[in-house]
Every structure is written in C-alpha cells, then in structure tokens.
CSV table of C-alpha atoms in Angstrom, one decimal:
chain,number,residue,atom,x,y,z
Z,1,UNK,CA,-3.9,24.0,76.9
Z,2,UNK,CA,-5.8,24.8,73.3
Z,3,UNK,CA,-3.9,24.7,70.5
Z,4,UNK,CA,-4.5,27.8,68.0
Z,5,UNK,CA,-2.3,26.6,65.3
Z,6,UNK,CA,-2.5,23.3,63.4
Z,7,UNK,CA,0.3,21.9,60.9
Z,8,UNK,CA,-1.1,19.1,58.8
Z,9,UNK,CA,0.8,16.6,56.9
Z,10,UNK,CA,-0.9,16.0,53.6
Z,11,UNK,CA,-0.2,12.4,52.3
Z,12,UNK,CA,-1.8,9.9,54.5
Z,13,UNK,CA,-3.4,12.5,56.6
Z,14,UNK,CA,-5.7,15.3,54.6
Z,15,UNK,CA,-6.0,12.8,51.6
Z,16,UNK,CA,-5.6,9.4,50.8
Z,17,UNK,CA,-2.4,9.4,48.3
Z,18,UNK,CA,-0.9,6.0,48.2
Z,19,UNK,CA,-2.3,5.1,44.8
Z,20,UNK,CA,-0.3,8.2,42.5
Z,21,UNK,CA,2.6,7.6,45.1
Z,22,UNK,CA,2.9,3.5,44.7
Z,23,UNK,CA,2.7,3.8,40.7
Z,24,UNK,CA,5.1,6.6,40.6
Z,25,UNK,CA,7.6,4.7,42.5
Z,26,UNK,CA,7.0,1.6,40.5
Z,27,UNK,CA,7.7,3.4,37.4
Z,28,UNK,CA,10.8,4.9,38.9
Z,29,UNK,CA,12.4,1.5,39.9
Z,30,UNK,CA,11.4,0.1,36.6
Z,31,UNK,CA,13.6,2.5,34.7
Z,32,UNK,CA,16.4,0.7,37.3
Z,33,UNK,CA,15.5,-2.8,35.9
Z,34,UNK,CA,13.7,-3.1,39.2
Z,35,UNK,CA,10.3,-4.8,39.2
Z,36,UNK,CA,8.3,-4.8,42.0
Z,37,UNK,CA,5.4,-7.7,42.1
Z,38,UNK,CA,3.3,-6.7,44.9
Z,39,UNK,CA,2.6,-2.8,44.8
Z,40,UNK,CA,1.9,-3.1,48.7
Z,41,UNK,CA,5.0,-3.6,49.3
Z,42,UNK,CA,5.8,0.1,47.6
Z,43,UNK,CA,3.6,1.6,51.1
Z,44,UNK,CA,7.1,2.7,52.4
Z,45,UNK,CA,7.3,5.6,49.7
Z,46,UNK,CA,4.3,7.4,51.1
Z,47,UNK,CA,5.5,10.1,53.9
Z,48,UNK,CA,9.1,10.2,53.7
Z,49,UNK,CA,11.3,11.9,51.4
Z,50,UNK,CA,11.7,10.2,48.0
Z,51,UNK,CA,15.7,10.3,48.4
Z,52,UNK,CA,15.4,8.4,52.0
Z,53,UNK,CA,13.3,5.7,50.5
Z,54,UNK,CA,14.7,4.6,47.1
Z,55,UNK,CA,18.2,4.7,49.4
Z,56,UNK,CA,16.9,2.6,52.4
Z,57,UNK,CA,14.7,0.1,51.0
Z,58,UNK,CA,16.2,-0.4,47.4
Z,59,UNK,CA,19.6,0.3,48.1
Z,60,UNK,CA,20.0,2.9,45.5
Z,61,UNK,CA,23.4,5.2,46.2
Z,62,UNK,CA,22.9,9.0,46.7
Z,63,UNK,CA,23.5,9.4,42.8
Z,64,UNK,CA,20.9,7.0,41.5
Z,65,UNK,CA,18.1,8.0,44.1
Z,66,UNK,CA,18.1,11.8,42.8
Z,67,UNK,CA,17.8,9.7,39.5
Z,68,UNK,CA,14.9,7.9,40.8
Z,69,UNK,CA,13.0,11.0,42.0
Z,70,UNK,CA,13.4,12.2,38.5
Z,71,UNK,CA,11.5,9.4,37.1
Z,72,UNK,CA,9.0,9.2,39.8
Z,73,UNK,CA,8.2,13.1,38.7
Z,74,UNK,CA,8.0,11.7,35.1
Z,75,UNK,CA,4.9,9.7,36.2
Z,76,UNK,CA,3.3,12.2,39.3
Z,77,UNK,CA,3.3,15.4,37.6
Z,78,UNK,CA,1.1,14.0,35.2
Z,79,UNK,CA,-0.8,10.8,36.4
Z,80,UNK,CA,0.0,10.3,40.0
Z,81,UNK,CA,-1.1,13.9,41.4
Z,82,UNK,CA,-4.1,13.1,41.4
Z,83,UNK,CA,-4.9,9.2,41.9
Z,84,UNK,CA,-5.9,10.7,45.5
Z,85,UNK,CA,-8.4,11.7,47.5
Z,86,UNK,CA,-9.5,13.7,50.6
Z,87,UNK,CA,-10.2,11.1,53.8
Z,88,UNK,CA,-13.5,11.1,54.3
Z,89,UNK,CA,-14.6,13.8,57.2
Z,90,UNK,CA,-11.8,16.2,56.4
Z,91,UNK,CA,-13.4,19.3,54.7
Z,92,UNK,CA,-15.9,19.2,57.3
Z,93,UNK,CA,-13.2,19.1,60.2
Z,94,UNK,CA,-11.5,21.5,58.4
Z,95,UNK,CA,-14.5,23.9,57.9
Z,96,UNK,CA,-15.2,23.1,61.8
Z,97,UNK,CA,-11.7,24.6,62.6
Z,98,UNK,CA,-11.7,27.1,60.9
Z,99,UNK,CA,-15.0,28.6,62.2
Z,100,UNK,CA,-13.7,27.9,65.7
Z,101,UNK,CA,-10.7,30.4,64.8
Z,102,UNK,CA,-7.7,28.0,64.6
Z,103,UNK,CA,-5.2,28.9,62.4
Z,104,UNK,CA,-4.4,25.9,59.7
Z,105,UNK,CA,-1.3,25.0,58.0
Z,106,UNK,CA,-0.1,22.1,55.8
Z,107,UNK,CA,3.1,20.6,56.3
Z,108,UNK,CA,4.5,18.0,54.0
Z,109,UNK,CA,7.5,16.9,52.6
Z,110,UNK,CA,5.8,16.2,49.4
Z,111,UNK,CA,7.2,19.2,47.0
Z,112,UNK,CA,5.2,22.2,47.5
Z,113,UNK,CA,4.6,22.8,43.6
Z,114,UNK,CA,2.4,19.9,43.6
Z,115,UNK,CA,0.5,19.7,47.0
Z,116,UNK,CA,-0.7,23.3,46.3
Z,117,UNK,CA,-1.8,22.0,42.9
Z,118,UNK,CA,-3.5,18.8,45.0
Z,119,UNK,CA,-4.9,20.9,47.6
Z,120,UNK,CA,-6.4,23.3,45.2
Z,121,UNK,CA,-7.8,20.3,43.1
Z,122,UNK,CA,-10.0,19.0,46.0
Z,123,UNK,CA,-11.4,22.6,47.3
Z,124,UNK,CA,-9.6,23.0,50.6
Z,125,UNK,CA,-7.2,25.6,49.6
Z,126,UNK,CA,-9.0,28.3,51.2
Z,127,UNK,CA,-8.5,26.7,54.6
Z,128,UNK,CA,-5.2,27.4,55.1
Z,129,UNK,CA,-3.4,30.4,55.8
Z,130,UNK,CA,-0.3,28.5,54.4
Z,131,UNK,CA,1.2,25.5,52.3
Z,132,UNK,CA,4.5,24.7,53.2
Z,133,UNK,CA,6.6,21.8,51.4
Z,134,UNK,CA,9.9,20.7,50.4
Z,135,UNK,CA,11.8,21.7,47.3
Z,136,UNK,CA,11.9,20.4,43.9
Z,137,UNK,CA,15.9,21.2,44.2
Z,138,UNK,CA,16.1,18.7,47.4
Z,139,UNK,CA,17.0,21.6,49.4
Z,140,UNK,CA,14.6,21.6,51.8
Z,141,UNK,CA,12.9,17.7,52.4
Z,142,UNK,CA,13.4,16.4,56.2
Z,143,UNK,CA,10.1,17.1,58.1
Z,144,UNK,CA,11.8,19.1,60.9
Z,145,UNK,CA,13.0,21.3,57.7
Z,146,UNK,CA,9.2,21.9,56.7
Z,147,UNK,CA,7.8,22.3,59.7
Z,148,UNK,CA,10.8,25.0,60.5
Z,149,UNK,CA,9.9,26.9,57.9
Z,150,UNK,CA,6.3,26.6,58.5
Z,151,UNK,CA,6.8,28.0,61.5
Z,152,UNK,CA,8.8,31.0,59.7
Z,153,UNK,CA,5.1,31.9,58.6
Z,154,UNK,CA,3.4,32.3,61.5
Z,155,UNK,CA,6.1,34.3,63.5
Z,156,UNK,CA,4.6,35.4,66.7
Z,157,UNK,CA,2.9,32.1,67.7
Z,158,UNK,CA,4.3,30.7,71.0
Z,159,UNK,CA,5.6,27.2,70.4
Z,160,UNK,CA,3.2,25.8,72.8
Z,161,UNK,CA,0.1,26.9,70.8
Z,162,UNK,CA,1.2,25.1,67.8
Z,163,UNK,CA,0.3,21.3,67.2
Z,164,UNK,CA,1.8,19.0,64.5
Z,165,UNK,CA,-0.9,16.6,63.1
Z,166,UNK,CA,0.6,13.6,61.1
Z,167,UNK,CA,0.2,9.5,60.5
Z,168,UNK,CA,3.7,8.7,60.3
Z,169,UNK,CA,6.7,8.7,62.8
Z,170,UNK,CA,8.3,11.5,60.5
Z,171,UNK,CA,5.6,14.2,61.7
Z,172,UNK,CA,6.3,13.0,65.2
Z,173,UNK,CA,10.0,13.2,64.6
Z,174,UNK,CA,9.7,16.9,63.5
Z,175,UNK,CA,7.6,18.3,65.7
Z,176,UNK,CA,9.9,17.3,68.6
Z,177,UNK,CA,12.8,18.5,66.7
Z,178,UNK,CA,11.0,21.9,66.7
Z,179,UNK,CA,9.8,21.8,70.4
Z,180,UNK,CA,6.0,21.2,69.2
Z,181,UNK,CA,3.5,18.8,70.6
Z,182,UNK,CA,2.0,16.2,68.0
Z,183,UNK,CA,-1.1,14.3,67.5
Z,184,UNK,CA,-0.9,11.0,65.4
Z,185,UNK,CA,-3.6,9.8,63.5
Z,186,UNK,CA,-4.0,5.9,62.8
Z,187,UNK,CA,-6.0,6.2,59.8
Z,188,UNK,CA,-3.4,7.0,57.6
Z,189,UNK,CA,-0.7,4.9,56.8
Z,190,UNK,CA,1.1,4.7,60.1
Z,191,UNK,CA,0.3,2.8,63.3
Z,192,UNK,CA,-0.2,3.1,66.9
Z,193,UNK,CA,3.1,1.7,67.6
Z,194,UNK,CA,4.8,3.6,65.0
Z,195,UNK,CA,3.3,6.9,66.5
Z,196,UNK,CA,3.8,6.1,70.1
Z,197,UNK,CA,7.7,4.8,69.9
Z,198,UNK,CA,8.1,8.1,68.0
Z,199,UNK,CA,6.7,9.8,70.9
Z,200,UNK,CA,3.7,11.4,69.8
Z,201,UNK,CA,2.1,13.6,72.4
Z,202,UNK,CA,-1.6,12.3,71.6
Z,203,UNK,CA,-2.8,9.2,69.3
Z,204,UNK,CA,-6.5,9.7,67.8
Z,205,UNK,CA,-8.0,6.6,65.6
Z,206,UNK,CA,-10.5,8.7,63.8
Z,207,UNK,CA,-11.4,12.5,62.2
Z,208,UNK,CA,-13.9,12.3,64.8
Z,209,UNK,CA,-11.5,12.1,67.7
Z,210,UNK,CA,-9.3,14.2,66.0
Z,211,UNK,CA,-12.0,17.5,65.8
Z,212,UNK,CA,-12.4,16.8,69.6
Z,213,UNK,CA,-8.8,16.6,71.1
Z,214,UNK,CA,-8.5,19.8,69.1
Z,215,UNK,CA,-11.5,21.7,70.0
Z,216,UNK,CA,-11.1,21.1,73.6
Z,217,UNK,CA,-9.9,22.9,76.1
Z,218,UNK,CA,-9.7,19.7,78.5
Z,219,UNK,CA,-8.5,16.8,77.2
Z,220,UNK,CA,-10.9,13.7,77.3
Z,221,UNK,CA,-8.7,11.3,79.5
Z,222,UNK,CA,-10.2,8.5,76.7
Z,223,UNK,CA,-7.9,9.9,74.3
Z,224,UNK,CA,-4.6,8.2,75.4
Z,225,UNK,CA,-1.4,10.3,76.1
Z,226,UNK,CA,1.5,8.8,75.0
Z,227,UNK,CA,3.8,9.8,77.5
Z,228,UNK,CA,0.7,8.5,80.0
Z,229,UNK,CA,1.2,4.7,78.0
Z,230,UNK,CA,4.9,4.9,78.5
Z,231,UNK,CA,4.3,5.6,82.8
C-alpha cells in the first residue's frame, strides 16, 4: 500500500508548540484563582481541545471551561502563537513529499484562524493543499470532527490512500473513527504506549523514519506495526 494523502496534526507534530500553549493556559487558570507551580504539569493542554482539558484535569464545569478558552485566547492571539517552532527536519520532509506527489493536509484541533496564521509564519504554507481546524465557536473541536471535514476537501480519495499522522492518542482516535490508517510519532508530546493502546497503525521515533514509512511502497518490517506488537 502507498499512501497519497497525508493529514498532519500541527501541535506536537509539524512544530513544537507547548511553550505559547502552557502560558496561555496558565494565564487562563489564573483568572480562576488557579495557580499552577510547575508549568510541566500544564503538558496535558497541548493536543486536545481546550474545553476537554480545563474540564478533565481542573475540574472546571461546561460554563467556566468556555470561560477559560476565552482567557487562554486573551494570551495566544497575541503572545502564545508564536512561542513555537517547526521540529527540526520538517520542511525538508515536507519539501520531500511534496516532490514525491503526495498530497498534504494539516489537521488540528487547534482553531483554524490561528494555525493558518502559525503555518504561514514559519514558510510551510505552500505545502499544503489544505488547513483544516476547529472553530472559534466550538462547533467543530473533536479530532474525528477535523479530520471529517478534512476529508470533505479531498473528495474522491479512497479512504485507504489517506494516512493520519499525529503524536497524541487523539489523532489515533480520529483516524479510526474515519476508517483511516495512522502513523504515531514519538517525538512529540505523546508516547509509544499512548500511541499503541490507541491503536495506531504504525509508530515512527523520528522525521527520518517518518519520510521512509511514507515514501515506501514496502514497509520496512523494522518499523513496528502495532497490530503486529498486540499478536
């Protein structure tokens, strides 16, 4: 099989976000009376939805997280969108893929105001025949939303053509929600295990293995399968 189409996730996967991400949620949860010691411990913002996170792991109500996002947009739109940067090797992987003839997508549940804006800012726009994101309104923000309407781009491209890159278990989750393969990448800010309980349909640990799953028409049996680790 050779993938023609590749969705990427942005934040932990094309660039390096955590920084902008971690201060905008501090600042959010200080505006709560919420004060948070050890900015690692802020990691859990970057990849899912805002909403999910103040909700699940500062046990903000429904009300007070679409409060929270407010104030974390306070501090991104102006400071955090850019404390970021591109992992190292990704224009070239991109530029690599491109020449090849795949057709590149981002996918993120970051709004898609801003990672257009981000994208743009580091010189890889022209790589990708689309940028897909959630809504400011909230309206659109699960990962199996964004990559659906991804996929809404691109109509005409058999399912199994398409691949879903991502670091986090999200990506995983909504590529198999859409019937797509994934690949999982553990430099981000996700694990093997993480990506392999998920389900993801390959693991790479580098951009390196990354540019060969994806330009080959074999797989290299050293890349491990998940569903070969689960046997």
């Amino acid at each position: 099989m050779q993938y023609t189409t590749v969705l990427f996730d942005l934040d932990g996967t094309l660039t390096e976000s955590a920084p902008g991400i971690v201060n905008s949620a501090a600042h959010a949860l200080e505006k709560f009376g919420i004060h948070v010691e050890d900015k690692n411990d802020l990691l859990c913002f970057v990849g899912p939805p805002l909403i999910e996170s103040f909700q699940k792991y500062y046990g903000l109500d429904e009300v007070q997280a679409v409060q929270a996002v407010s104030y974390y947009r306070e501090y991104y739109s102006t400071k955090g969108l850019f404390e970021n940067k591109l992992i190292d090797g990704i224009p070239e992987l991109l530029l690599t893929l491109k020449s090849a003839g795949k057709q590149l997508l981002v996918a993120t549940s970051k709004p898609e105001f801003f990672s257009e804006q981000i994208i743009s800012h580091y010189g890889i726009r022209p790589y990708f025949t689309y940028v897909a994101g959630a809504t400011m309104d909230e309206t659109r923000t699960a990962k199996s939303e964004v990559i659906a309407y991804a996929m809404e781009q691109i109509p005409g491209v058999a399912k199994g053509n398409i691949v879903m890159v991502g670091d986090r278990h999200h990506d995983v989750d909504g590529a198999i929600a859409n019937g797509l393969d994934s690949i999982g990448v553990t430099f981000g800010y996700g694990d093997r295990a993480e990506l392999a309980d998920a389900g993801a349909t390959y693991i790479v640990d580098s951009v390196a293995e990354l540019q060969n799953l994806l330009l080959q028409n074999s797989w290299d049996l050293s890349i491990v399968k998940h569903m070969e680790t689960k046997l």
